[in-house]
Tab-separated table of C-alpha atoms in Angstrom:
chain	number	residue	atom	x	y	z
A	220	UNK	CA	-95.033	52.200	114.589
A	221	UNK	CA	-91.405	53.096	115.188
A	222	UNK	CA	-90.516	51.399	111.920
A	223	UNK	CA	-93.179	53.416	110.073
A	224	UNK	CA	-91.971	56.616	111.665
A	225	UNK	CA	-88.408	55.857	110.598
A	226	UNK	CA	-89.505	55.267	107.011
A	227	UNK	CA	-91.521	58.475	107.034
A	228	UNK	CA	-88.573	60.482	108.332
A	229	UNK	CA	-86.223	58.944	105.758
A	230	UNK	CA	-88.649	59.666	102.942
A	231	UNK	CA	-89.236	63.203	104.222
A	232	UNK	CA	-85.502	63.912	104.418
A	233	UNK	CA	-85.017	62.486	100.931
A	234	UNK	CA	-87.865	64.636	99.665
A	235	UNK	CA	-86.428	67.798	101.213
A	236	UNK	CA	-82.973	66.996	99.842
A	237	UNK	CA	-84.416	66.233	96.434
A	238	UNK	CA	-86.101	69.626	96.316
A	239	UNK	CA	-82.691	71.259	96.649
A	240	UNK	CA	-80.951	69.043	94.084
A	241	UNK	CA	-80.241	69.805	90.484
A	242	UNK	CA	-82.256	67.400	88.377
A	243	UNK	CA	-79.973	66.006	85.674
A	244	UNK	CA	-81.355	64.909	82.332
A	245	UNK	CA	-79.776	62.068	80.398
A	246	UNK	CA	-78.316	64.458	77.840
A	247	UNK	CA	-76.787	66.567	80.618
A	248	UNK	CA	-75.292	63.454	82.210
A	249	UNK	CA	-73.811	62.258	78.918
A	250	UNK	CA	-72.366	65.668	78.090
A	251	UNK	CA	-70.927	66.134	81.579
A	252	UNK	CA	-69.382	62.659	81.622
A	253	UNK	CA	-67.676	63.206	78.274
A	254	UNK	CA	-66.405	66.648	79.309
A	255	UNK	CA	-65.119	65.666	82.757
A	256	UNK	CA	-64.090	62.010	82.644
A	257	UNK	CA	-60.485	61.548	83.795
A	258	UNK	CA	-59.826	58.722	81.350
A	259	UNK	CA	-60.913	60.967	78.500
A	260	UNK	CA	-58.694	63.722	79.839
A	261	UNK	CA	-55.761	61.288	79.888
A	262	UNK	CA	-56.459	60.224	76.302
A	263	UNK	CA	-56.659	63.880	75.239
A	264	UNK	CA	-53.226	64.490	76.754
A	265	UNK	CA	-51.904	61.455	74.906
A	266	UNK	CA	-53.347	62.908	71.710
A	267	UNK	CA	-51.524	66.184	72.319
A	268	UNK	CA	-48.293	64.249	72.811
A	269	UNK	CA	-48.849	62.369	69.556
A	270	UNK	CA	-49.415	65.661	67.743
A	271	UNK	CA	-46.020	66.808	69.039
A	272	UNK	CA	-44.525	63.631	67.574
A	273	UNK	CA	-46.019	64.645	64.246
A	274	UNK	CA	-44.183	67.969	64.518
A	275	UNK	CA	-40.947	66.066	65.245
A	276	UNK	CA	-41.423	63.955	62.120
A	277	UNK	CA	-41.957	67.056	60.000
A	278	UNK	CA	-38.879	68.693	61.508
A	279	UNK	CA	-36.750	65.721	60.450
A	280	UNK	CA	-37.364	66.699	56.818
A	281	UNK	CA	-35.923	70.176	57.315
A	282	UNK	CA	-32.231	71.190	57.384
A	283	UNK	CA	-30.802	71.847	60.808
A	284	UNK	CA	-28.798	74.954	61.617
A	285	UNK	CA	-26.412	75.334	64.548
A	286	UNK	CA	-24.124	78.185	65.574
A	287	UNK	CA	-21.190	77.944	67.946
A	288	UNK	CA	-18.522	80.212	69.411
A	289	UNK	CA	-15.610	79.626	71.747
A	290	UNK	CA	-13.611	82.204	73.678
A	291	UNK	CA	-10.405	81.174	75.436
A	292	UNK	CA	-7.254	82.601	76.953
A	293	UNK	CA	-3.916	80.839	77.152
A	294	UNK	CA	-0.924	81.685	79.333
A	295	UNK	CA	2.392	80.027	78.751
A	296	UNK	CA	3.241	77.666	75.992
A	297	UNK	CA	0.738	77.631	73.078
A	298	UNK	CA	0.631	77.594	69.274
A	299	UNK	CA	0.256	80.899	67.504
A	300	UNK	CA	-2.938	80.534	65.440
A	301	UNK	CA	-1.494	82.663	62.641
A	302	UNK	CA	1.980	81.222	62.197
A	303	UNK	CA	1.369	77.810	63.881
A	304	UNK	CA	4.682	78.483	65.627
A	305	UNK	CA	5.288	77.674	69.301
A	306	UNK	CA	5.054	80.696	71.593
A	307	UNK	CA	5.253	81.413	75.273
A	308	UNK	CA	2.877	84.271	75.974
A	309	UNK	CA	-0.617	85.183	77.072
A	310	UNK	CA	-3.159	85.325	74.268
A	311	UNK	CA	-6.894	85.613	73.796
A	312	UNK	CA	-8.655	83.622	71.086
A	313	UNK	CA	-12.186	83.539	69.699
A	314	UNK	CA	-13.508	80.903	67.286
A	315	UNK	CA	-17.000	80.902	65.834
A	316	UNK	CA	-19.164	79.655	63.015
A	317	UNK	CA	-22.310	77.808	62.056
A	318	UNK	CA	-23.100	74.574	60.284
A	319	UNK	CA	-26.107	73.022	58.612
A	320	UNK	CA	-26.867	69.600	57.218
A	321	UNK	CA	-29.861	67.971	55.605
A	322	UNK	CA	-30.831	64.439	54.725
A	323	UNK	CA	-31.282	64.371	50.976
A	324	UNK	CA	-32.353	60.728	50.744
A	325	UNK	CA	-32.671	57.855	53.213
A	326	UNK	CA	-35.012	55.441	51.507
A	327	UNK	CA	-37.996	57.758	52.127
A	328	UNK	CA	-37.849	56.869	55.813
A	329	UNK	CA	-38.328	60.434	57.039
A	330	UNK	CA	-41.248	61.007	54.679
A	331	UNK	CA	-42.870	57.753	55.777
A	332	UNK	CA	-42.315	58.648	59.427
A	333	UNK	CA	-44.184	61.904	58.863
A	334	UNK	CA	-47.051	60.081	57.188
A	335	UNK	CA	-47.083	57.553	60.006
A	336	UNK	CA	-47.182	60.316	62.624
A	337	UNK	CA	-50.235	61.826	60.928
A	338	UNK	CA	-51.921	58.433	60.781
A	339	UNK	CA	-51.085	57.800	64.426
A	340	UNK	CA	-52.683	61.109	65.411
A	341	UNK	CA	-55.835	60.068	63.552
A	342	UNK	CA	-55.799	56.654	65.234
A	343	UNK	CA	-55.465	58.330	68.629
A	344	UNK	CA	-58.514	60.456	67.828
A	345	UNK	CA	-60.472	57.288	66.940
A	346	UNK	CA	-59.336	55.751	70.233
A	347	UNK	CA	-60.539	58.813	72.136
A	348	UNK	CA	-63.889	58.873	70.329
A	349	UNK	CA	-64.369	55.148	70.978
A	350	UNK	CA	-63.838	55.745	74.703
A	351	UNK	CA	-66.453	58.492	74.575
A	352	UNK	CA	-68.881	56.071	72.917
A	353	UNK	CA	-68.371	53.535	75.708
A	354	UNK	CA	-68.915	56.207	78.358
A	355	UNK	CA	-72.126	57.379	76.684
A	356	UNK	CA	-73.516	53.831	76.757
A	357	UNK	CA	-72.487	53.309	80.384
A	358	UNK	CA	-74.108	56.602	81.387
A	359	UNK	CA	-77.329	55.633	79.612
A	360	UNK	CA	-77.373	52.225	81.321
A	361	UNK	CA	-76.814	53.701	84.779
A	362	UNK	CA	-79.282	56.533	84.148
A	363	UNK	CA	-82.023	54.094	83.144
A	364	UNK	CA	-81.141	51.983	86.169
A	365	UNK	CA	-81.871	54.965	88.435
A	366	UNK	CA	-85.170	55.533	86.611
A	367	UNK	CA	-86.100	51.877	86.998
A	368	UNK	CA	-85.344	51.888	90.732
A	369	UNK	CA	-87.279	55.108	91.244
A	370	UNK	CA	-90.315	53.750	89.450
A	371	UNK	CA	-90.122	50.542	91.500
A	372	UNK	CA	-90.046	52.648	94.658
A	373	UNK	CA	-93.202	54.486	93.590
A	374	UNK	CA	-94.955	51.173	92.956
A	375	UNK	CA	-93.949	49.816	96.375
A	376	UNK	CA	-95.175	52.998	98.051
A	377	UNK	CA	-98.513	52.788	96.222
A	378	UNK	CA	-98.865	49.131	97.194
A	379	UNK	CA	-98.095	49.969	100.804
A	380	UNK	CA	-100.752	52.691	100.764
A	381	UNK	CA	-103.372	50.172	99.609
A	382	UNK	CA	-102.238	47.671	102.222
A	383	UNK	CA	-102.572	50.314	104.948
A	384	UNK	CA	-106.192	50.785	103.942
A	385	UNK	CA	-106.758	47.023	104.010
A	386	UNK	CA	-105.050	46.888	107.389
A	387	UNK	CA	-107.313	49.567	108.821
A	388	UNK	CA	-110.482	47.969	107.469
A	389	UNK	CA	-109.466	44.486	108.650
A	390	UNK	CA	-108.719	45.839	112.136
A	391	UNK	CA	-112.247	47.221	112.264
A	392	UNK	CA	-113.666	43.877	111.139
A	393	UNK	CA	-111.636	42.056	113.791
A	394	UNK	CA	-112.982	44.416	116.441
A	395	UNK	CA	-116.475	43.729	115.189
A	396	UNK	CA	-115.846	40.000	115.332
A	397	UNK	CA	-116.480	39.543	111.619
A	398	UNK	CA	-113.077	38.084	110.719
A	399	UNK	CA	-110.561	36.194	112.860
A	400	UNK	CA	-107.561	37.987	114.306
A	401	UNK	CA	-105.263	35.760	112.211
A	402	UNK	CA	-106.346	37.680	109.105
A	403	UNK	CA	-105.198	40.923	110.717
A	404	UNK	CA	-101.850	39.410	111.614
A	405	UNK	CA	-101.420	38.168	108.047
A	406	UNK	CA	-102.041	41.637	106.605
A	407	UNK	CA	-99.737	43.178	109.198
A	408	UNK	CA	-97.024	40.778	108.019
A	409	UNK	CA	-97.711	41.830	104.425
A	410	UNK	CA	-97.448	45.493	105.408
A	411	UNK	CA	-94.177	44.851	107.234
A	412	UNK	CA	-92.814	43.068	104.171
A	413	UNK	CA	-93.830	46.002	101.969
A	414	UNK	CA	-92.170	48.425	104.369
A	415	UNK	CA	-88.996	46.411	103.995
A	416	UNK	CA	-89.404	46.555	100.217
A	417	UNK	CA	-89.660	50.356	100.437
A	418	UNK	CA	-86.473	50.533	102.496
A	419	UNK	CA	-84.660	48.269	100.040
A	420	UNK	CA	-86.005	50.257	97.089
A	421	UNK	CA	-84.785	53.502	98.676
A	422	UNK	CA	-81.361	51.923	99.098
A	423	UNK	CA	-81.319	50.816	95.446
A	424	UNK	CA	-82.244	54.328	94.332
A	425	UNK	CA	-79.452	55.766	96.453
A	426	UNK	CA	-76.887	53.216	95.292
A	427	UNK	CA	-77.799	53.646	91.624
A	428	UNK	CA	-77.583	57.432	92.004
A	429	UNK	CA	-74.137	57.073	93.557
A	430	UNK	CA	-73.024	54.748	90.755
A	431	UNK	CA	-74.155	57.268	88.151
A	432	UNK	CA	-72.497	60.125	90.046
A	433	UNK	CA	-69.245	58.178	90.232
A	434	UNK	CA	-69.397	57.547	86.496
A	435	UNK	CA	-69.762	61.299	86.057
A	436	UNK	CA	-67.017	61.717	88.694
A	437	UNK	CA	-69.284	63.845	90.875
A	438	UNK	CA	-68.436	63.427	94.565
A	439	UNK	CA	-71.378	65.372	96.003
A	440	UNK	CA	-73.635	62.312	96.038
A	441	UNK	CA	-76.173	63.811	98.430
A	442	UNK	CA	-77.015	66.655	96.056
A	443	UNK	CA	-77.041	64.614	92.875
A	444	UNK	CA	-80.253	63.354	91.324
A	445	UNK	CA	-81.801	62.864	87.909
A	446	UNK	CA	-84.919	64.474	86.498
A	447	UNK	CA	-88.151	62.898	87.763
A	448	UNK	CA	-89.957	62.282	84.508
A	449	UNK	CA	-92.154	59.509	83.238
A	450	UNK	CA	-90.417	57.646	80.442
A	451	UNK	CA	-92.309	55.311	78.211
A	452	UNK	CA	-91.123	52.962	75.498
A	453	UNK	CA	-89.739	55.341	72.853
A	454	UNK	CA	-91.078	55.019	69.317
A	455	UNK	CA	-88.422	53.424	67.147
A	456	UNK	CA	-88.313	51.925	63.677
A	457	UNK	CA	-84.869	50.417	64.222
A	458	UNK	CA	-86.272	46.895	63.806
A	459	UNK	CA	-87.344	47.798	60.277
A	460	UNK	CA	-83.672	47.316	59.413
A	461	UNK	CA	-82.127	43.873	59.267
A	462	UNK	CA	-79.037	43.043	61.354
A	463	UNK	CA	-76.999	43.047	58.119
A	464	UNK	CA	-78.114	46.591	57.286
A	465	UNK	CA	-77.314	47.794	60.805
A	466	UNK	CA	-73.920	46.081	60.709
A	467	UNK	CA	-73.038	47.595	57.314
A	468	UNK	CA	-74.001	51.024	58.645
A	469	UNK	CA	-71.953	50.493	61.812
A	470	UNK	CA	-68.872	49.660	59.738
A	471	UNK	CA	-68.972	53.139	58.200
A	472	UNK	CA	-68.806	55.176	61.405
A	473	UNK	CA	-67.913	53.047	64.429
A	474	UNK	CA	-64.726	54.435	65.978
A	475	UNK	CA	-63.495	51.034	67.150
A	476	UNK	CA	-63.571	49.809	63.539
A	477	UNK	CA	-61.858	52.972	62.305
A	478	UNK	CA	-59.195	52.481	64.970
A	479	UNK	CA	-58.639	48.854	63.969
A	480	UNK	CA	-58.325	49.816	60.309
A	481	UNK	CA	-55.939	52.637	61.203
A	482	UNK	CA	-53.757	50.137	63.075
A	483	UNK	CA	-53.452	48.105	59.846
A	484	UNK	CA	-52.350	51.209	57.972
A	485	UNK	CA	-49.861	52.065	60.719
A	486	UNK	CA	-48.357	48.579	60.523
A	487	UNK	CA	-48.052	48.900	56.738
A	488	UNK	CA	-46.328	52.238	57.130
A	489	UNK	CA	-43.908	50.695	59.654
A	490	UNK	CA	-43.118	48.084	57.021
A	491	UNK	CA	-42.283	50.799	54.473
A	492	UNK	CA	-40.016	52.490	57.026
A	493	UNK	CA	-38.229	49.198	57.699
A	494	UNK	CA	-37.703	48.601	53.986
A	495	UNK	CA	-36.250	52.099	53.623
A	496	UNK	CA	-33.248	51.047	55.715
A	497	UNK	CA	-32.039	48.887	52.806
A	498	UNK	CA	-31.352	51.925	50.627
A	499	UNK	CA	-28.249	54.147	50.677
A	500	UNK	CA	-28.587	57.443	52.520
A	501	UNK	CA	-27.278	60.775	51.264
A	502	UNK	CA	-26.608	63.754	53.528
A	503	UNK	CA	-25.420	67.229	52.545
A	504	UNK	CA	-23.604	69.669	54.805
A	505	UNK	CA	-22.349	73.271	54.808
A	506	UNK	CA	-20.017	74.797	57.415
A	507	UNK	CA	-18.814	78.354	57.931
A	508	UNK	CA	-16.126	79.374	60.470
A	509	UNK	CA	-13.886	82.241	61.473
A	510	UNK	CA	-11.546	83.230	64.334
A	511	UNK	CA	-9.756	86.012	66.199
A	512	UNK	CA	-6.536	86.073	68.241
A	513	UNK	CA	-4.836	89.013	69.923
A	514	UNK	CA	-1.377	87.560	69.029
A	515	UNK	CA	-2.124	87.474	65.331
A	516	UNK	CA	0.494	89.409	63.368
A	517	UNK	CA	0.340	89.956	59.612
A	518	UNK	CA	2.228	92.383	57.320
A	519	UNK	CA	0.482	95.416	55.965
A	520	UNK	CA	0.878	96.694	52.367
A	521	UNK	CA	4.313	98.047	53.262
A	522	UNK	CA	5.428	94.803	54.872
A	523	UNK	CA	5.162	96.208	58.387
A	524	UNK	CA	3.804	93.641	60.878
A	525	UNK	CA	0.615	94.628	62.726
A	526	UNK	CA	-2.267	93.023	64.624
A	527	UNK	CA	-5.611	93.376	62.750
A	528	UNK	CA	-8.710	94.452	64.663
A	529	UNK	CA	-11.324	91.980	65.864
A	530	UNK	CA	-13.669	92.855	63.013
A	531	UNK	CA	-10.958	92.621	60.381
A	532	UNK	CA	-9.767	89.231	61.606
A	533	UNK	CA	-13.282	87.814	61.354
A	534	UNK	CA	-13.290	88.661	57.650
A	535	UNK	CA	-9.661	87.738	57.018
A	536	UNK	CA	-9.745	84.269	58.601
A	537	UNK	CA	-13.290	83.104	57.711
A	538	UNK	CA	-13.839	80.070	55.545
A	539	UNK	CA	-16.468	77.606	54.384
A	540	UNK	CA	-16.683	73.895	53.732
A	541	UNK	CA	-19.452	71.942	52.090
A	542	UNK	CA	-20.033	68.540	50.695
A	543	UNK	CA	-22.128	65.399	50.799
A	544	UNK	CA	-21.848	62.065	52.559
A	545	UNK	CA	-23.131	58.819	51.101
A	546	UNK	CA	-23.695	55.810	53.356
A	547	UNK	CA	-24.346	52.440	51.713
A	548	UNK	CA	-25.618	49.648	53.957
A	549	UNK	CA	-23.739	46.440	53.196
A	550	UNK	CA	-24.062	44.234	56.254
A	551	UNK	CA	-25.484	44.995	59.701
A	552	UNK	CA	-25.854	41.593	61.283
A	553	UNK	CA	-29.238	40.868	59.635
A	554	UNK	CA	-30.768	43.748	61.601
A	555	UNK	CA	-32.514	45.374	58.627
A	556	UNK	CA	-33.738	42.064	57.238
A	557	UNK	CA	-35.126	40.945	60.598
A	558	UNK	CA	-36.838	44.289	61.185
A	559	UNK	CA	-38.572	43.922	57.827
A	560	UNK	CA	-39.711	40.409	58.759
A	561	UNK	CA	-41.082	41.662	62.065
A	562	UNK	CA	-42.937	44.450	60.281
A	563	UNK	CA	-44.475	41.950	57.850
A	564	UNK	CA	-45.692	39.874	60.779
A	565	UNK	CA	-47.126	42.973	62.486
A	566	UNK	CA	-49.043	43.838	59.327
A	567	UNK	CA	-50.591	40.383	59.266
A	568	UNK	CA	-51.423	40.580	62.962
A	569	UNK	CA	-53.111	43.961	62.467
A	570	UNK	CA	-55.140	42.557	59.571
A	571	UNK	CA	-56.232	39.567	61.652
A	572	UNK	CA	-57.200	41.886	64.511
A	573	UNK	CA	-59.176	44.043	62.080
A	574	UNK	CA	-61.135	41.010	60.901
A	575	UNK	CA	-61.696	39.933	64.503
A	576	UNK	CA	-62.987	43.402	65.404
A	577	UNK	CA	-65.405	43.361	62.472
A	578	UNK	CA	-66.574	39.898	63.477
A	579	UNK	CA	-67.032	41.046	67.076
A	580	UNK	CA	-69.047	44.047	65.885
A	581	UNK	CA	-71.244	41.824	63.737
A	582	UNK	CA	-71.771	39.512	66.710
A	583	UNK	CA	-72.643	42.458	68.963
A	584	UNK	CA	-75.101	43.870	66.422
A	585	UNK	CA	-76.824	40.505	66.017
A	586	UNK	CA	-76.907	40.042	69.787
A	587	UNK	CA	-78.321	43.543	70.256
A	588	UNK	CA	-80.967	42.828	67.604
A	589	UNK	CA	-81.973	39.608	69.324
A	590	UNK	CA	-81.959	41.370	72.713
A	591	UNK	CA	-84.396	44.011	71.441
A	592	UNK	CA	-86.801	41.374	70.179
A	593	UNK	CA	-86.441	39.291	73.330
A	594	UNK	CA	-86.861	42.246	75.671
A	595	UNK	CA	-89.905	43.424	73.693
A	596	UNK	CA	-91.525	40.022	74.091
A	597	UNK	CA	-90.548	39.899	77.763
A	598	UNK	CA	-92.068	43.339	78.353
A	599	UNK	CA	-95.254	42.371	76.492
A	600	UNK	CA	-95.516	39.141	78.486
A	601	UNK	CA	-94.911	41.014	81.750
A	602	UNK	CA	-97.728	43.452	80.947
A	603	UNK	CA	-100.110	40.597	80.150
A	604	UNK	CA	-99.096	38.851	83.362
A	605	UNK	CA	-99.669	42.027	85.356
A	606	UNK	CA	-103.098	42.501	83.826
A	607	UNK	CA	-104.017	38.926	84.685
A	608	UNK	CA	-102.621	39.271	88.221
A	609	UNK	CA	-104.627	42.443	88.780
A	610	UNK	CA	-107.833	40.777	87.621
A	611	UNK	CA	-107.105	37.857	89.916
A	612	UNK	CA	-106.303	40.285	92.737
A	613	UNK	CA	-109.550	42.201	92.249
A	614	UNK	CA	-111.475	38.934	92.316
A	615	UNK	CA	-109.604	37.860	95.467
A	616	UNK	CA	-110.273	41.215	97.084
A	617	UNK	CA	-113.996	40.898	96.438
A	618	UNK	CA	-113.995	37.456	98.034
A	619	UNK	CA	-111.834	38.648	100.914
A	620	UNK	CA	-114.107	41.616	101.595
A	621	UNK	CA	-117.128	39.326	101.986
A	622	UNK	CA	-115.212	36.760	104.018
A	623	UNK	CA	-114.915	34.080	101.337
A	624	UNK	CA	-111.098	34.170	101.311
A	625	UNK	CA	-108.671	34.154	104.199
A	626	UNK	CA	-105.959	36.788	104.644
A	627	UNK	CA	-103.128	34.426	103.716
A	628	UNK	CA	-104.545	33.613	100.281
A	629	UNK	CA	-105.393	37.273	99.765
A	630	UNK	CA	-101.831	38.330	100.655
A	631	UNK	CA	-100.507	35.776	98.183
A	632	UNK	CA	-102.656	37.296	95.448
A	633	UNK	CA	-101.352	40.747	96.331
A	634	UNK	CA	-97.759	39.466	96.404
A	635	UNK	CA	-98.182	38.081	92.904
A	636	UNK	CA	-99.361	41.518	91.743
A	637	UNK	CA	-96.329	43.113	93.397
A	638	UNK	CA	-93.964	40.755	91.622
A	639	UNK	CA	-95.745	41.293	88.306
A	640	UNK	CA	-95.481	45.071	88.614
A	641	UNK	CA	-91.776	44.760	89.452
A	642	UNK	CA	-91.284	42.591	86.345
A	643	UNK	CA	-93.039	45.163	84.172
A	644	UNK	CA	-90.711	47.915	85.400
A	645	UNK	CA	-87.604	45.782	84.995
A	646	UNK	CA	-88.502	44.570	81.492
A	647	UNK	CA	-89.620	48.063	80.454
A	648	UNK	CA	-86.297	49.720	81.188
A	649	UNK	CA	-84.376	46.748	79.889
A	650	UNK	CA	-86.321	47.119	76.632
A	651	UNK	CA	-85.589	50.862	76.490
A	652	UNK	CA	-81.868	50.270	76.980
A	653	UNK	CA	-81.735	47.488	74.391
A	654	UNK	CA	-83.388	49.785	71.867
A	655	UNK	CA	-80.864	52.507	72.622
A	656	UNK	CA	-77.957	50.101	72.185
A	657	UNK	CA	-79.216	48.925	68.793
A	658	UNK	CA	-79.912	52.502	67.700
A	659	UNK	CA	-76.418	53.439	68.839
A	660	UNK	CA	-74.972	50.836	66.485
A	661	UNK	CA	-77.038	52.477	63.747
A	662	UNK	CA	-75.607	55.909	64.478
A	663	UNK	CA	-78.538	57.356	66.436
A	664	UNK	CA	-77.334	59.438	69.454
A	665	UNK	CA	-78.260	58.405	72.984
A	666	UNK	CA	-81.459	60.057	74.274
A	667	UNK	CA	-84.632	59.101	76.124
A	668	UNK	CA	-87.018	61.014	73.911
């Protein structure tokens, strides 16, 4: 009785807590997981960093512009900036100017780096979307696991309710001397076993809820629960398509395939950048400068020496320089040649990886297709087994009620029904998940409707 009371209190507390919980649907769980997952947040930050790299690559195509100024004072021996003659005095000097240079040609390396940066940003987006796909599948699996455990709990509770009735009736028959006391003990053992099943089922529900909450990165486990709805096998015509059709469709939109293909293109662009180092590079520059010194002395129109003002000196002593610089690579210790060879190898490796990823996808699609068919047959077989077990149980119950079957054999018949019902629940949700996986490969969003 203490054990029953404990179970009742646990179930009551769970019921009260459940009434206060938000009931999460699968779509809400998927959306929340995608919006709040820390790994996704990290990937999004990486994407922002890659977009900054794209801005850097674009900036490398533009001329740079820098301004500088220097102010200094000298006391004692120095060189007069006007006459270049030695002097021993205190003077104040200002020098200033700006310069700009631009890469006119460097084997198209800067242009290819910009193109590569854009491709890398796209690849990072594919990587992020692929992570979201994986999270959606994991959420669906864990969500259906909670549903499966909840439904199993309901079955165990219903079975225990029937056993309690059998226990009460058998106790009355024992008191009346109709059946031996051993039958009552056997049913009591069955009831105790079912109570243990209920406790274990409650634990599985709790653990699966916690696992789903952790996947959503929700720490308030006690107030987290999913919507209590009855989910049946969803109608789906996915099996009307052959594995080849599903695979061909998956190739057009799967983010892992897009990422693998983007990696090939990135490797090819790296090869073009490496080859660009073999070409001469041409840079152009333009400089402007001017100065001021308080010891500057120049003659005026009448030949009288005077010191021009700060403004006048800036115009008098300014000057420009411009030109171009050509660099021709002749020998650099095989560095350029070896970098090109490495890039060629990386292109081949990326192509091999792309083919491996396509092969893996084809394998996964075929496996998912087989899993759907196998799980459908397993679910159908489990239902047939359950129907047969129930018929056998009803027949055993009729015999038990009239004293033609002992309690042990009757409990065995009931145990077989329990196991059959558990198999139906397990195969049902396994079938639902397998359908969702195959539909996911076909581009159908995750849902339970």
